[in-house]
Coordinates of C-alpha atoms and ligand atoms in Angstrom, one line a residue:
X1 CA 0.0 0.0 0.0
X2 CA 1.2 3.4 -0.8
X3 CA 1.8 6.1 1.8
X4 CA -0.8 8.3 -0.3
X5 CA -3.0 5.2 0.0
X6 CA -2.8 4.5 4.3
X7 CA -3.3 8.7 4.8
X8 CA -6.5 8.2 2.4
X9 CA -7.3 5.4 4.6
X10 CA -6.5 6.9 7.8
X11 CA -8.5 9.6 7.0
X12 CA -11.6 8.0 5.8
X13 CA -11.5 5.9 9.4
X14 CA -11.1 8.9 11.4
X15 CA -13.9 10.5 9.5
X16 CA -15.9 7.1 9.9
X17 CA -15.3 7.2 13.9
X18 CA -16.2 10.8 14.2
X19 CA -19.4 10.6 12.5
X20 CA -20.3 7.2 14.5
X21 CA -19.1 9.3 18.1
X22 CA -21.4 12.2 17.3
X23 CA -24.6 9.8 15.9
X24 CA -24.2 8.1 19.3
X25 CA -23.7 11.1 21.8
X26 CA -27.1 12.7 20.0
X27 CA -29.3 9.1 20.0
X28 CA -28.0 9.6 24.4
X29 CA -29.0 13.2 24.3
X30 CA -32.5 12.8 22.6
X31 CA -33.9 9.1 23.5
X32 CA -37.0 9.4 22.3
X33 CA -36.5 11.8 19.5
X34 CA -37.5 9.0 16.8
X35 CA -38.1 11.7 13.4
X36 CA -35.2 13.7 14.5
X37 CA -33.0 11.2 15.1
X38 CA -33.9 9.8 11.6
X39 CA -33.4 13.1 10.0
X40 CA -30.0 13.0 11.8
X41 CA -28.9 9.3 10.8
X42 CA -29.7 10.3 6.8
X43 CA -27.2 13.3 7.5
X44 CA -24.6 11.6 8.8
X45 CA -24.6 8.5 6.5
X46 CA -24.2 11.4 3.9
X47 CA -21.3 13.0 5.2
X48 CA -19.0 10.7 5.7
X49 CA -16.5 11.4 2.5
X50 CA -16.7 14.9 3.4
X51 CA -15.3 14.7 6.9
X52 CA -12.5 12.6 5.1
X53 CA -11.8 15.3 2.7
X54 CA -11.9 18.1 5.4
X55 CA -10.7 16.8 8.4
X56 CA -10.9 20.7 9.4
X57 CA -14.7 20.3 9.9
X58 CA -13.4 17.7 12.6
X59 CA -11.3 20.3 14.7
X60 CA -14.0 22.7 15.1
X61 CA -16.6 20.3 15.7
X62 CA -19.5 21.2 13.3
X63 CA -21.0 18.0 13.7
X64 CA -21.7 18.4 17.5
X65 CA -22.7 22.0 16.9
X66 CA -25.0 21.7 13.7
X67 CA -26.8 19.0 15.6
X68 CA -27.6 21.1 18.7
X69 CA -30.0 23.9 18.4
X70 CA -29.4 27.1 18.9
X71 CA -32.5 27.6 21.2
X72 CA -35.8 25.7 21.5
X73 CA -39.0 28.3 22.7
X74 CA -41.4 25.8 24.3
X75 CA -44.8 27.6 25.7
X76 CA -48.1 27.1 27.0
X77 CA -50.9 28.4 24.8
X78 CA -54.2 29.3 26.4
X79 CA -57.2 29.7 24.1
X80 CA -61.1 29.8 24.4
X81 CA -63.2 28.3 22.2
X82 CA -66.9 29.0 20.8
X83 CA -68.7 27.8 24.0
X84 CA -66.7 29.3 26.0
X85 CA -64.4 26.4 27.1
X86 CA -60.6 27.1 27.7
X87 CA -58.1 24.8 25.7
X88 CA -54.3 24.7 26.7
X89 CA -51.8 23.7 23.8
X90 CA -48.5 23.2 23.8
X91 CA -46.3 25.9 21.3
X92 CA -42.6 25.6 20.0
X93 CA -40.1 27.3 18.0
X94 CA -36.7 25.6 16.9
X95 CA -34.1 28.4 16.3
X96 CA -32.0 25.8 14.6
X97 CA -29.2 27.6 12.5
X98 CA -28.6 31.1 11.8
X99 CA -25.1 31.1 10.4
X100 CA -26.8 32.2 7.0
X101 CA -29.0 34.5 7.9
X102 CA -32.3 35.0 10.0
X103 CA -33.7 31.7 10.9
X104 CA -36.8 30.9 8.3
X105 CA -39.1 28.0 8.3
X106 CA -42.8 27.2 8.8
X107 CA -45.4 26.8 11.5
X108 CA -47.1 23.8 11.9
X109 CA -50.8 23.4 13.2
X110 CA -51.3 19.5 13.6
X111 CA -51.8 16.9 17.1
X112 CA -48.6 15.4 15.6
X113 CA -46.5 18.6 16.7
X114 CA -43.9 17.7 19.4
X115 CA -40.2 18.2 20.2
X116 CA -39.2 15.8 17.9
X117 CA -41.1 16.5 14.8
X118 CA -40.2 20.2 15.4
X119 CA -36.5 19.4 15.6
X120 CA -36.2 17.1 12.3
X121 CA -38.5 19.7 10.8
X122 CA -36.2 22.7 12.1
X123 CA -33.1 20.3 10.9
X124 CA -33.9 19.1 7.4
X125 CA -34.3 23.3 7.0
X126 CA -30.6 24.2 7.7
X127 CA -29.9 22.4 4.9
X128 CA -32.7 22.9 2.4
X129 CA -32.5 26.6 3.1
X130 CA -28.8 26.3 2.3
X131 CA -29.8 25.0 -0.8
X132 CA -31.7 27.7 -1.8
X133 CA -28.8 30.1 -2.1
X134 CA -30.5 32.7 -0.2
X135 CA -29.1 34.4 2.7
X136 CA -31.8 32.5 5.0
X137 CA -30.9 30.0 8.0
X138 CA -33.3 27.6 9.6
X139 CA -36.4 27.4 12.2
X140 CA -39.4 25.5 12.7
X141 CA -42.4 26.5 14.9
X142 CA -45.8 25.2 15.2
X143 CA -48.6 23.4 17.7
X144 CA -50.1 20.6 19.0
X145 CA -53.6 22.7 18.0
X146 CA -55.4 20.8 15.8
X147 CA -57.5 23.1 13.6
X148 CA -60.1 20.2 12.0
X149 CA -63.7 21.1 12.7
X150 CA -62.7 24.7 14.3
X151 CA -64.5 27.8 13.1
X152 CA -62.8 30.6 12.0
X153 CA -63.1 32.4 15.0
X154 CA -61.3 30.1 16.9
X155 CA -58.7 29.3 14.8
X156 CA -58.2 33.6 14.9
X157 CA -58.1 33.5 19.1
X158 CA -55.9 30.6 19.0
X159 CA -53.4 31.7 16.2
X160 CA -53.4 35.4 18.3
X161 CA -52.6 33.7 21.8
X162 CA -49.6 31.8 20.2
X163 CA -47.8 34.4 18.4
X164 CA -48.7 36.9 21.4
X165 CA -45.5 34.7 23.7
X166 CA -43.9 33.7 20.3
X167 CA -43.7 37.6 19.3
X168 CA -40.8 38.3 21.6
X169 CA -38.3 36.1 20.0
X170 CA -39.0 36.6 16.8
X171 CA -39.3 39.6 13.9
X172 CA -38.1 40.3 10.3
X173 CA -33.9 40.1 10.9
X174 CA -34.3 37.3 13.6
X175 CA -36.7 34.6 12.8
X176 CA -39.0 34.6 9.8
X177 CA -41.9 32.2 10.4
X178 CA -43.9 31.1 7.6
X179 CA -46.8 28.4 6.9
X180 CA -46.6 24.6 6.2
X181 CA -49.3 21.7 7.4
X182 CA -52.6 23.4 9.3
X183 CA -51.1 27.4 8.3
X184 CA -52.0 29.2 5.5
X185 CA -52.5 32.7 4.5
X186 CA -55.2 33.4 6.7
X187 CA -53.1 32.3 9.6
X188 CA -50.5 34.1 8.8
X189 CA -52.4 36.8 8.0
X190 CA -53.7 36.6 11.7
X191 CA -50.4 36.5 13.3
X192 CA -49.1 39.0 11.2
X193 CA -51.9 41.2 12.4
X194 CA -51.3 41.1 16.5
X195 CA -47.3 41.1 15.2
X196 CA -47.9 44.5 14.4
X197 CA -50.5 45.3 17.0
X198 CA -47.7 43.9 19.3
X199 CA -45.4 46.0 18.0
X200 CA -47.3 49.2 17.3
X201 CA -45.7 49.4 13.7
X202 CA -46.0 47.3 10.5
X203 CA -43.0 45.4 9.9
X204 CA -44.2 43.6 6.4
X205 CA -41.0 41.0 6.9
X206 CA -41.8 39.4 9.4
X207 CA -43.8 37.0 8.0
X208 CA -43.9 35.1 4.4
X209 CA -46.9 33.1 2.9
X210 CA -49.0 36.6 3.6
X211 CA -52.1 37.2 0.9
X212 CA -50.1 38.8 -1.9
X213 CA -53.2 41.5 -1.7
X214 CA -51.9 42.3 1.9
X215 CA -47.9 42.1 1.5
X216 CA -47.0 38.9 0.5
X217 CA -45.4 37.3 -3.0
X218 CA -47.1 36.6 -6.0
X219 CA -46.3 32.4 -6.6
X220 CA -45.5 32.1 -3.2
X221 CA -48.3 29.6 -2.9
X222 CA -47.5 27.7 -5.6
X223 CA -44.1 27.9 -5.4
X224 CA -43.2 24.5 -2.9
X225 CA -45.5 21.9 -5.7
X226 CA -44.2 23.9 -9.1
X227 CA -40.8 23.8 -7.6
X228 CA -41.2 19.9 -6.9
X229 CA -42.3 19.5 -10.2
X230 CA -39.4 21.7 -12.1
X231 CA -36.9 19.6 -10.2
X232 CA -38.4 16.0 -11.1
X233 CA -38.2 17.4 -14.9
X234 CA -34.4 18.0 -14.4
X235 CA -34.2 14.3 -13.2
X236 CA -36.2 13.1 -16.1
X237 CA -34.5 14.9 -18.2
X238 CA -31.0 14.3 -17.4
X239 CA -32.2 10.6 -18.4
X240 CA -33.7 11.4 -21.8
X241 CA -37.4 11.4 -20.5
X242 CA -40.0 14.2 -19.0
X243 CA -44.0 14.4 -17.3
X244 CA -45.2 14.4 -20.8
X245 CA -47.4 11.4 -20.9
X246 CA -46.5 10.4 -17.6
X247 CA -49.1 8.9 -15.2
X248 CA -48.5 10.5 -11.5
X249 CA -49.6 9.8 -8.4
X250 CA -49.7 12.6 -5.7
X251 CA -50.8 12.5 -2.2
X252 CA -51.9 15.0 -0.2
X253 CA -54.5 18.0 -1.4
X254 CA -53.2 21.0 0.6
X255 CA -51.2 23.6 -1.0
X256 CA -47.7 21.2 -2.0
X257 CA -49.9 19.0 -3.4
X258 CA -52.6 21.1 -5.3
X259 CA -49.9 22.9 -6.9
X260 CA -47.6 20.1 -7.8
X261 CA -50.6 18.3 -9.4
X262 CA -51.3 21.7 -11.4
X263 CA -47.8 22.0 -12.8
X264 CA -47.4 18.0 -13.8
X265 CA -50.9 18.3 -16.0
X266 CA -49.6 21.6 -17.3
X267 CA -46.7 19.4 -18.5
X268 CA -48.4 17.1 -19.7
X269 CA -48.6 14.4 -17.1
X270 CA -52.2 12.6 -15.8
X271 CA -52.8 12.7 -12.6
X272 CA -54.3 9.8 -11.4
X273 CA -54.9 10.7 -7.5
X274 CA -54.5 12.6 -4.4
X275 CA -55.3 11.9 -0.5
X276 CA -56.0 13.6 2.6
X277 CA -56.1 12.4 5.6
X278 CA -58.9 10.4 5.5
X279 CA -58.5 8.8 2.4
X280 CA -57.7 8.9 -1.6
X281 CA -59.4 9.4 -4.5
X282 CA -58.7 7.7 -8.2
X283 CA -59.8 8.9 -11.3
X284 CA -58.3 6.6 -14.1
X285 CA -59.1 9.5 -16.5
X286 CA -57.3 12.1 -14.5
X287 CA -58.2 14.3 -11.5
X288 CA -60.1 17.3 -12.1
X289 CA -58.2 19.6 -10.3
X290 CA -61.0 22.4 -10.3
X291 CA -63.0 20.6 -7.9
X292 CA -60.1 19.8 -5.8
X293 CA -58.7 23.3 -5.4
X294 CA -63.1 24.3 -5.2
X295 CA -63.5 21.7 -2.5
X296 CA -59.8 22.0 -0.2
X297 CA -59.2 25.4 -0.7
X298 CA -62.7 27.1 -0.8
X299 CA -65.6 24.7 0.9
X300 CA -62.9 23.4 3.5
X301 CA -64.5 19.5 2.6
X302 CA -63.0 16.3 2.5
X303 CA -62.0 14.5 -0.4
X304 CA -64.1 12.0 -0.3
X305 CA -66.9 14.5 -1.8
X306 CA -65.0 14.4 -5.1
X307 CA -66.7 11.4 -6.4
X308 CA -70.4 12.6 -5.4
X309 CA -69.4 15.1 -8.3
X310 CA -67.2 12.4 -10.8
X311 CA -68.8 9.2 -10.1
X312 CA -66.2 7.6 -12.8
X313 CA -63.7 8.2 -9.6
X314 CA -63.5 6.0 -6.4
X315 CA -63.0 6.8 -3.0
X316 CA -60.8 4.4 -0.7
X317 CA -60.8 5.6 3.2
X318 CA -57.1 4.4 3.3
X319 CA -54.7 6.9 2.3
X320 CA -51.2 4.7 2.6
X321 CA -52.8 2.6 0.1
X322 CA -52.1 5.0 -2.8
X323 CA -49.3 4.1 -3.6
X324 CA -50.4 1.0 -4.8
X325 CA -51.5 2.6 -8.0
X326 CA -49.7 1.6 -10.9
X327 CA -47.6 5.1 -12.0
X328 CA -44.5 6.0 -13.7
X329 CA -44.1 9.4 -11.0
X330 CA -44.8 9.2 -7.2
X331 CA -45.1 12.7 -5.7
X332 CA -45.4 12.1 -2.0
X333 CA -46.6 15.8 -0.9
X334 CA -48.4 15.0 2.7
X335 CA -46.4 14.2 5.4
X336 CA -43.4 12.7 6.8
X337 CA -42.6 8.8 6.9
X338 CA -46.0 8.0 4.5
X339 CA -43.8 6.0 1.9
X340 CA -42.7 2.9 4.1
X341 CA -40.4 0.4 2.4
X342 CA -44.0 -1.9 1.9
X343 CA -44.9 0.9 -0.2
X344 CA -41.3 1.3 -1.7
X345 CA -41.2 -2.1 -3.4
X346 CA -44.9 -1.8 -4.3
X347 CA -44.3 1.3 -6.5
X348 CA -41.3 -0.9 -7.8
X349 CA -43.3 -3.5 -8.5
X350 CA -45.4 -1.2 -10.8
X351 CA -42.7 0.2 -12.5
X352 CA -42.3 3.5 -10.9
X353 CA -39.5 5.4 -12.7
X354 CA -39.2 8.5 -10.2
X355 CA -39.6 10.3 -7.2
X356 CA -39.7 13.5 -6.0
X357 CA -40.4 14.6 -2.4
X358 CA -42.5 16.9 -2.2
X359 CA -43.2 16.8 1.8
X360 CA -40.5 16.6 4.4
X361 CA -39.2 13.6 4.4
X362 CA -42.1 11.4 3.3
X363 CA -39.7 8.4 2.7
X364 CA -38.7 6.4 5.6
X365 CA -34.9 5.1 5.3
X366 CA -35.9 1.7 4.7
X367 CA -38.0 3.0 1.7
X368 CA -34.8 5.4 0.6
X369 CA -33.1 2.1 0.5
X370 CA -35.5 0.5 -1.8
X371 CA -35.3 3.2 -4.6
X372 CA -31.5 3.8 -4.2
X373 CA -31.3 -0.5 -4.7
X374 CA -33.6 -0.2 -7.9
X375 CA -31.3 2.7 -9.1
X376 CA -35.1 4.9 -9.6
X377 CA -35.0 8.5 -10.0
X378 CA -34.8 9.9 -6.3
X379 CA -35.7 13.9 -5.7
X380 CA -34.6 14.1 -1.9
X381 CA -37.1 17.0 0.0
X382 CA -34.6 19.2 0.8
X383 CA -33.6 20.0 -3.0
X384 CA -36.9 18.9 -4.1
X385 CA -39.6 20.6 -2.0
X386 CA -37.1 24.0 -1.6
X387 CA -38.9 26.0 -3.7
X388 CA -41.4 27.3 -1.2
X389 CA -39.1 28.4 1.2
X390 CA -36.9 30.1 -1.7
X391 CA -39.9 32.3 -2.7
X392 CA -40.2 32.8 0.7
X393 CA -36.9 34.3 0.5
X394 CA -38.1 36.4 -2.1
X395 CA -40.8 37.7 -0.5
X396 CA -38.7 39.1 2.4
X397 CA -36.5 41.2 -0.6
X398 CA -39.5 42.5 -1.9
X399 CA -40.8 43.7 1.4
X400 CA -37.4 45.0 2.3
X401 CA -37.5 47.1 -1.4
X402 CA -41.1 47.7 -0.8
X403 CA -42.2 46.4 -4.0
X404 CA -43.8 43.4 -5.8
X405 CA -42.5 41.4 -8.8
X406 CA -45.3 40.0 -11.2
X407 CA -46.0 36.2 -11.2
X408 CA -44.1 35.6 -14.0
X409 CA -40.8 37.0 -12.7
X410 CA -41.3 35.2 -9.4
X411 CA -41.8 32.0 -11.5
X412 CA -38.3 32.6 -13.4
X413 CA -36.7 33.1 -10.4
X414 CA -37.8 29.9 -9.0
X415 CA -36.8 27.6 -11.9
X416 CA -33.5 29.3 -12.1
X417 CA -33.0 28.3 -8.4
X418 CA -34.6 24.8 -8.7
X419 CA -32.0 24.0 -11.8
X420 CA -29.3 25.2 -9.4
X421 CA -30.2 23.3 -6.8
X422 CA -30.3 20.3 -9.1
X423 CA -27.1 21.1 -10.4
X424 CA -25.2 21.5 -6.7
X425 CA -26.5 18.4 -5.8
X426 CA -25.3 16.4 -9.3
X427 CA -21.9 18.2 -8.8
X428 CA -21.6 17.1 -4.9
X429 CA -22.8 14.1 -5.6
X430 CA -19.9 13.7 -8.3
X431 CA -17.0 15.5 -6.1
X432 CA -17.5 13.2 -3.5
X433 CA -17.6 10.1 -4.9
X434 CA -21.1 8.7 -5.7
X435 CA -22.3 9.8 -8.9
X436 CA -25.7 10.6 -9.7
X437 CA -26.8 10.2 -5.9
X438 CA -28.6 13.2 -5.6
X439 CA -29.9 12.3 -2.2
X440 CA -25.6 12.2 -0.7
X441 CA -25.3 15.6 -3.1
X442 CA -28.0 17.2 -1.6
X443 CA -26.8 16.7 1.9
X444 CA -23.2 17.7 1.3
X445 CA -24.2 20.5 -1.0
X446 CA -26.3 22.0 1.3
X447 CA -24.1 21.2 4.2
X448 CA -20.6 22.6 2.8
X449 CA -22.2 26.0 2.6
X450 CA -23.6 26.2 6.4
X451 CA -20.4 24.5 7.6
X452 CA -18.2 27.1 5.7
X453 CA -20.1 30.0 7.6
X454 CA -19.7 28.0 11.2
X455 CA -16.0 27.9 10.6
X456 CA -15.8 31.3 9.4
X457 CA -17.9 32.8 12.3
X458 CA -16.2 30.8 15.4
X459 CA -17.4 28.8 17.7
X460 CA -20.5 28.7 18.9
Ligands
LIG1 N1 -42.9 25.1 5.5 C1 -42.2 25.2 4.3 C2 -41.0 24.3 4.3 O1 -41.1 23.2 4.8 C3 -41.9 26.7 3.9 C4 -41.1 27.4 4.9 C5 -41.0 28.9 4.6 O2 -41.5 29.3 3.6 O3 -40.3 29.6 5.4 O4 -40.0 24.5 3.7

């Protein structure tokens, strides 16, 4: 063996231990943190060949540090409902990373919300965000509220009690909160409200995912599903094929989904279904997406009402069992951990050609394993599903300039950062050793530019 050879070597096993040491001292400090600890293990198996080629990442210990939030704002939320009742949730914000710039990532309304789905949430964002290009770092909020079945009124008292405490630590050069599952623009648009009451000002950065009639960006809505979309058609492209003719399969019916469905017809794809939580829907013909954006995003109904209107469609109260649809495209765009790797070979089975995450990490790693064994097309959710938070990022410049680009230029925008993305991950993915692995290049890619700032900014 040459010297070169046993340094090589003696690198790789001190970047091997390292990486093993740090996995184990977080699974001791966080037990029970199953999703973050999952988010974490991805990470790591990633990063690897880069802790061999920089050992210097070693000696100032951005392993330990990017793993350890900078703060966690737990708090009690009172609220009192229609009849008068009073309800007590449970609130949170992850101030994850702000070596890039203010920390910036959604709030989450669901009975899921707890430390642990907060942290992989607040986690997966470092990296996405640094993704993105855009001087952003990463945050998470969010609730154990759930707002099914509450009236408007409600969901207004409880949305004002939680960013009443949550107002303190956060405003448009600190933290940057934004929607995801159970927030939309009316949310926002009620927190941004007692923001500014708060504050006794209007400070229109503060938020993103506002109405674009009251401060917020044109796309901005569609941005996280057309982004998904943009990025699958670099993957099919790079290998000679694209959504024209396609048959897709895409759970979910909030806004990822909606829009991600929108986007693969308007390139020519079928859409063959789309879930909520109680069930899916299947229309061999294709979906008709007016009655789903009529039914989800104006009559606030279930999806199971679709077929009363297209009886050709069928309603199954089982929503894992999508993906048991025979499709060339699987666009998982609801939650975390819904593909499972029963559901992985299943979409194998049925020739399923690509992937492309449109939630946060949808794919359990047993399921990853699947699709990286079967050599499919894999779009990993932090490159894949960044285009929300990147218009996200362009709604903050516009409020800074105090202007408003049209939807078209906000489009542009996003496909030039989506092929970018694609392209840092193929490059990473290259540099480091495993070709065409976009999941490994988006890790690095993303992770090289926080862990360049860490060094540069000292310890911390
Ligand atoms: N919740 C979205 C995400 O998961 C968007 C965050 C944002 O726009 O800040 O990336």
């Amino acid at each position: 063996m040459t010297k070169l050879n046993e340094t090589h070597n003696d690198r790789k096993k001190r970047a091997n231990d390292y990486v093993h040491e740090v996995y184990e001292l977080i699974k001791k400090r966080n037990p029970d943190e199953k999703e973050f600890l999952q988010a974490t293990r991805e990470i790591f198996d990633s990063l690897r060949p880069v802790f061999s080629k920089h050992p210097d990442y070693i000696a100032n210990g951005i392993l330990e540090r990017i793993t350890e939030p900078e703060r966690i704002i737990i708090f009690r939320v009172a609220w009192e409902d229609d009849q008068g009742k009073v309800h007590v949730n449970r609130g949170f914000r992850v101030q994850f990373n702000s070596d890039l710039g203010p920390y910036k990532g959604g709030i989450r309304f669901h009975p899921s919300v707890n430390s642990s789905i907060m942290k992989f949430l607040a986690f997966e964002q470092i990296f996405k965000n640094a993704l993105t290009g855009q001087p952003i770092g990463a945050g998470k909020g969010g609730s154990d509220f759930d707002p099914k079945g509450k009236s408007d009124r409600e969901i207004m008292r409880f949305t004002q009690s939680f960013i009443t405490e949550l107002s303190r630590y956060i405003g448009p050069d600190t933290d940057v909160p934004a929607g995801d599952i159970g927030v939309g623009k009316r949310e926002i648009g009620y927190m941004f409200g007692q923001y500014n009451r708060l504050k006794g000002g209007y400070e229109a950065g503060v938020f993103t995912g506002k109405d674009p009639k009251h401060g917020g960006s044109l796309g901005r809505k569609e941005a996280t599903g057309y982004g998904t979309v943009y990025f699958v058609e670099e993957m099919l492209k790079e290998a000679g094929l694209s959504f024209a003719g396609k048959k897709v399969v895409v759970s979910g019916s909030g806004n990822v989904s909606t829009y991600a469905i929108e986007k693969a017809m308007q390139l020519g794809a079928t859409v063959l279904a789309c879930s909520d939580s109680g069930g899916y829907i299947y229309d061999e013909d294709g979906i008709d997406l007016d009655t789903i954006k009529r039914l989800k995003e104006v009559e606030n109904k279930r999806i199971s009402e679709y077929v009363k209107e297209h009886p050709g469609a069928k309603y199954y109260d089982d929503c894992s069992a999508i993906w048991s649809i025979p499709c060339d495209i699987a666009l998982p765009c609801a939650t975390q951990n819904e593909i499972d790797e029963i559901a992985a070979r299943i979409l194998i089975a049925n020739g399923v050609i690509a992937i492309g995450e449109g939630a946060n990490m949808p794919c359990t790693l047993e399921a990853m394993a699947v699709f990286h064994e079967h050599k499919t097309l894999f779009g990993p959710a932090k490159a894949a599903n960044a285009g929300g938070v990147a218009v996200s990022a362009m709604e903050m410049s516009q409020n800074s300039m105090r202007l408003s680009w049209t939807v078209e230029e906000v489009d542009e925008r996003l496909q030039t950062v989506m092929k970018n993305i694609y392209t840092s991950c193929l490059d990473a993915a290259e540099e480091y050793g495993h070709p065409g692995n976009l999941v490994m290049g988006a890790n690095i890619a993303g992770f090289l530019k926080v862990a360049d700032a860490m060094v540069a900014h000292g310890l911390s």
